[in-house]
Short mmCIF file of C-alpha atoms and ligand atoms in Angstrom, two decimals:
data_model
loop_
_atom_site.label_atom_id
_atom_site.label_comp_id
_atom_site.label_asym_id
_atom_site.label_seq_id
_atom_site.Cartn_x
_atom_site.Cartn_y
_atom_site.Cartn_z
CA MET A 47 0.47 0.07 0.03
CA LEU A 48 0.87 3.82 -1.07
CA THR A 49 1.12 5.23 2.52
CA ASN A 50 2.53 8.95 1.83
CA VAL A 51 4.82 11.52 -0.40
CA GLU A 52 8.02 9.43 0.84
CA HIS A 53 9.80 12.87 -0.81
CA ILE A 54 10.11 14.93 -4.07
CA GLY A 55 13.56 14.56 -6.46
CA ILE A 56 14.73 17.82 -8.27
CA ALA A 57 16.81 16.94 -10.63
CA VAL A 58 20.29 19.86 -10.12
CA ARG A 59 23.04 21.05 -12.14
CA SER A 60 24.89 21.93 -8.71
CA LEU A 61 24.15 20.54 -5.31
CA THR A 62 26.83 23.37 -3.85
CA GLN A 63 24.43 26.22 -5.25
CA SER A 64 21.25 24.48 -5.43
CA ASN A 65 21.95 23.43 -1.73
CA GLU A 66 22.09 27.04 -0.57
CA LEU A 67 19.22 27.93 -2.94
CA PHE A 68 17.50 25.69 -1.03
CA GLN A 69 18.79 26.28 2.34
CA LYS A 70 17.55 29.93 1.73
CA LEU A 71 13.95 28.61 0.26
CA LEU A 72 13.08 26.36 2.66
CA ASN A 73 14.51 27.88 6.00
CA VAL A 74 16.81 24.45 7.14
CA ALA A 75 19.38 23.38 5.72
CA PRO A 76 20.07 19.79 4.49
CA TYR A 77 20.03 16.94 6.96
CA LYS A 78 22.16 14.78 4.29
CA ALA A 79 24.38 14.50 1.95
CA GLU A 80 24.56 10.64 -0.09
CA ALA A 81 25.84 9.64 -3.12
CA VAL A 82 24.15 6.31 -5.11
CA GLU A 83 26.47 5.33 -7.54
CA SER A 84 24.30 2.63 -8.85
CA GLU A 85 22.05 6.31 -10.93
CA ASN A 86 25.78 8.25 -10.57
CA VAL A 87 24.13 10.83 -8.82
CA THR A 88 25.40 12.26 -5.36
CA THR A 89 21.66 13.81 -3.14
CA SER A 90 21.14 16.40 -0.56
CA PHE A 91 17.35 15.58 1.58
CA PHE A 92 16.46 18.47 3.09
CA ARG A 93 13.08 18.27 5.53
CA VAL A 94 10.34 20.65 6.27
CA ASN A 95 8.28 19.42 8.38
CA GLN A 96 6.64 15.37 6.59
CA THR A 97 8.02 17.30 3.12
CA LYS A 98 10.86 15.67 1.98
CA ILE A 99 12.87 17.76 -0.83
CA GLU A 100 15.87 14.92 -2.42
CA LEU A 101 18.34 17.91 -5.11
CA LEU A 102 20.21 15.35 -7.55
CA GLU A 103 23.08 16.21 -9.51
CA ALA A 104 24.37 13.48 -11.97
CA THR A 105 28.06 12.68 -10.92
CA ASP A 106 28.29 11.01 -15.17
CA PRO A 107 26.84 12.04 -17.65
CA SER A 108 25.53 8.54 -18.00
CA SER A 109 23.13 10.06 -15.30
CA PRO A 110 19.85 9.79 -15.62
CA ILE A 111 19.94 12.99 -14.20
CA ALA A 112 22.57 14.36 -16.37
CA LYS A 113 19.61 12.52 -19.09
CA PHE A 114 17.28 14.75 -18.09
CA ILE A 115 18.64 18.24 -17.01
CA GLU A 116 19.93 17.88 -20.35
CA LYS A 117 16.24 17.16 -22.08
CA LYS A 118 14.31 19.44 -19.97
CA GLY A 119 16.63 21.35 -17.35
CA GLU A 120 17.32 21.82 -13.91
CA GLY A 121 13.49 20.81 -12.03
CA ILE A 122 10.96 18.39 -10.32
CA HIS A 123 12.65 14.65 -11.75
CA HIS A 124 10.16 12.11 -10.15
CA ILE A 125 7.31 12.38 -6.99
CA ALA A 126 8.34 8.99 -4.57
CA PHE A 127 5.42 7.41 -2.45
CA GLU A 128 6.45 5.80 0.94
CA VAL A 129 5.34 1.37 0.89
CA ASP A 130 4.94 -0.24 3.84
CA ASP A 131 6.09 -3.71 1.07
CA ILE A 132 7.20 -2.86 -2.31
CA LEU A 133 7.89 -6.57 -3.07
CA ALA A 134 3.82 -6.68 -2.50
CA GLU A 135 3.39 -3.17 -4.37
CA MET A 136 5.47 -4.40 -7.21
CA GLU A 137 3.86 -6.76 -8.00
CA ARG A 138 0.26 -5.14 -7.84
CA LEU A 139 1.39 -2.21 -9.26
CA ARG A 140 2.68 -4.46 -12.33
CA ASN A 141 -0.51 -6.69 -12.29
CA GLU A 142 -2.25 -3.09 -12.69
CA GLY A 143 -0.38 -3.50 -16.35
CA PHE A 144 2.19 -0.07 -15.15
CA THR A 145 5.96 -0.49 -16.03
CA LEU A 146 8.12 -1.12 -13.94
CA LEU A 147 11.71 0.10 -14.76
CA ASN A 148 13.72 -2.64 -11.86
CA GLU A 149 12.99 -5.96 -12.36
CA ASN A 150 13.47 -6.55 -7.81
CA PRO A 151 14.03 -3.09 -4.95
CA LYS A 152 17.24 -1.19 -5.25
CA LEU A 153 19.60 0.29 -3.25
CA GLY A 154 17.83 3.90 -3.34
CA ALA A 155 19.33 6.71 -0.58
CA ASP A 156 18.68 7.71 2.92
CA ASN A 157 17.94 3.87 3.82
CA LYS A 158 15.82 3.30 1.93
CA LEU A 159 14.99 0.07 -0.95
CA VAL A 160 13.74 1.96 -4.62
CA CYS A 161 11.35 0.66 -7.43
CA PHE A 162 10.66 3.49 -10.40
CA LEU A 163 7.77 2.93 -12.56
CA HIS A 164 8.86 4.29 -16.11
CA PRO A 165 6.59 8.09 -16.74
CA LYS A 166 5.06 6.87 -20.47
CA GLY A 167 3.10 5.25 -17.94
CA THR A 168 2.26 7.16 -15.35
CA ASN A 169 0.90 10.78 -17.33
CA GLY A 170 5.31 11.56 -17.54
CA VAL A 171 5.72 11.54 -14.35
CA LEU A 172 8.22 9.82 -13.25
CA ILE A 173 7.48 7.37 -10.24
CA GLU A 174 9.40 6.82 -6.85
CA LEU A 175 7.94 3.72 -4.55
CA CYS A 176 10.33 3.88 -1.81
CA GLN A 177 10.06 1.10 1.71
CA ASP A 178 12.33 2.19 4.47
CA ARG A 179 14.76 -0.71 5.05
CA GLY A 180 15.02 0.07 9.14
C1 LIG B 291 18.36 5.57 -5.70
C2 LIG B 291 17.88 6.66 -5.79
C3 LIG B 291 17.76 7.44 -5.08
C4 LIG B 291 16.93 8.27 -3.87
O1 LIG B 291 14.81 8.69 -4.54
O2 LIG B 291 16.72 7.44 -3.07
C5 LIG B 291 16.77 8.44 -6.16
O3 LIG B 291 15.86 8.87 -6.58
S1 LIG B 291 18.24 8.60 -8.53
C6 LIG B 291 16.79 8.77 -9.18
C7 LIG B 291 18.06 8.60 -10.77
N1 LIG B 291 18.00 7.69 -11.52
C8 LIG B 291 16.26 6.70 -11.97
O4 LIG B 291 15.38 7.57 -12.43
C9 LIG B 291 15.64 5.34 -12.77
C10 LIG B 291 14.94 5.86 -12.76
N2 LIG B 291 15.27 6.46 -14.67
C11 LIG B 291 15.53 5.82 -15.36
O5 LIG B 291 15.17 4.82 -16.15
C12 LIG B 291 15.32 6.47 -16.71
O6 LIG B 291 15.71 8.70 -16.25
C13 LIG B 291 13.99 6.66 -17.71
C14 LIG B 291 13.57 5.36 -18.01
C15 LIG B 291 13.36 7.61 -16.48
C16 LIG B 291 14.24 7.01 -18.87
O7 LIG B 291 15.24 6.88 -19.53
P1 LIG B 291 15.97 6.80 -21.08
O8 LIG B 291 17.37 6.69 -21.61
O9 LIG B 291 14.57 6.70 -21.64
O10 LIG B 291 15.95 8.79 -21.42
P2 LIG B 291 15.84 9.30 -22.40
O11 LIG B 291 16.10 10.46 -21.72
O12 LIG B 291 15.65 8.93 -23.85
O13 LIG B 291 13.46 9.42 -21.52
C17 LIG B 291 13.12 8.45 -22.44
C18 LIG B 291 11.19 9.25 -22.02
O14 LIG B 291 10.97 9.39 -20.96
C19 LIG B 291 11.38 10.95 -20.19
N3 LIG B 291 11.58 11.32 -19.29
C20 LIG B 291 12.85 10.76 -18.80
N4 LIG B 291 13.00 11.11 -17.55
C21 LIG B 291 12.31 11.03 -17.32
C22 LIG B 291 11.63 11.41 -15.58
N5 LIG B 291 11.99 11.62 -14.89
N6 LIG B 291 10.67 12.43 -16.09
C23 LIG B 291 9.08 12.25 -17.05
N7 LIG B 291 9.54 12.20 -18.36
C24 LIG B 291 11.45 12.02 -18.59
C25 LIG B 291 12.27 11.52 -21.86
O15 LIG B 291 11.40 12.75 -21.86
C26 LIG B 291 11.82 10.61 -23.03
O16 LIG B 291 10.31 11.26 -22.69
P3 LIG B 291 9.97 11.14 -25.38
O17 LIG B 291 8.10 11.49 -24.94
O18 LIG B 291 10.08 10.24 -24.88
O19 LIG B 291 10.67 13.22 -24.90
CO1 LIG B 292 14.54 9.81 -4.53
#
């Protein structure tokens, strides 16, 4: 079951510059910076009450973030939903006809197991499922 929006992912060219900008905007410092090598990204997380913002900078031209920025510029990249059982949710969504971008859950940032759905099947919005690894 999807329980809540876990984070909003925003593609940025420079974490240094965008950290400064979002700290001014949100009036709070990022609580974590974390590289996710499998995605060729470095992330920075902000929390405002229950809302989390994930800033993502590409660490390689092959990164999905680099391709996204090349094509669409900086901006909202994905919406992540918290799920209580990612395997059950992946099965349910597969059966509903959504295209899952990874066969099995993969390690995400902020101690999560994650799976992505192709935006072509979700009105052009990249959706990420996140289950806390405890
Ligand atoms: C996991 C760590 C961290 C976390 O929270 O824990 C993250 O969130 S990492 C985030 C970065 N990783 C990913 O995004 C993985 C999933 N994404 C992918 O597998 C690809 O980006 C994919 C399949 C969505 C697109 O890859 P492709 O090689 O096909 O790139 P194209 O540029 O050819 O795109 C095809 C088509 O999709 C549109 N597109 C691409 N990205 C997005 C997006 N973020 N939102 C909406 N639409 C997107 C792109 O514009 C193309 O559309 P078209 O109409 O054909 O131009
Ligand atoms: Co994310």
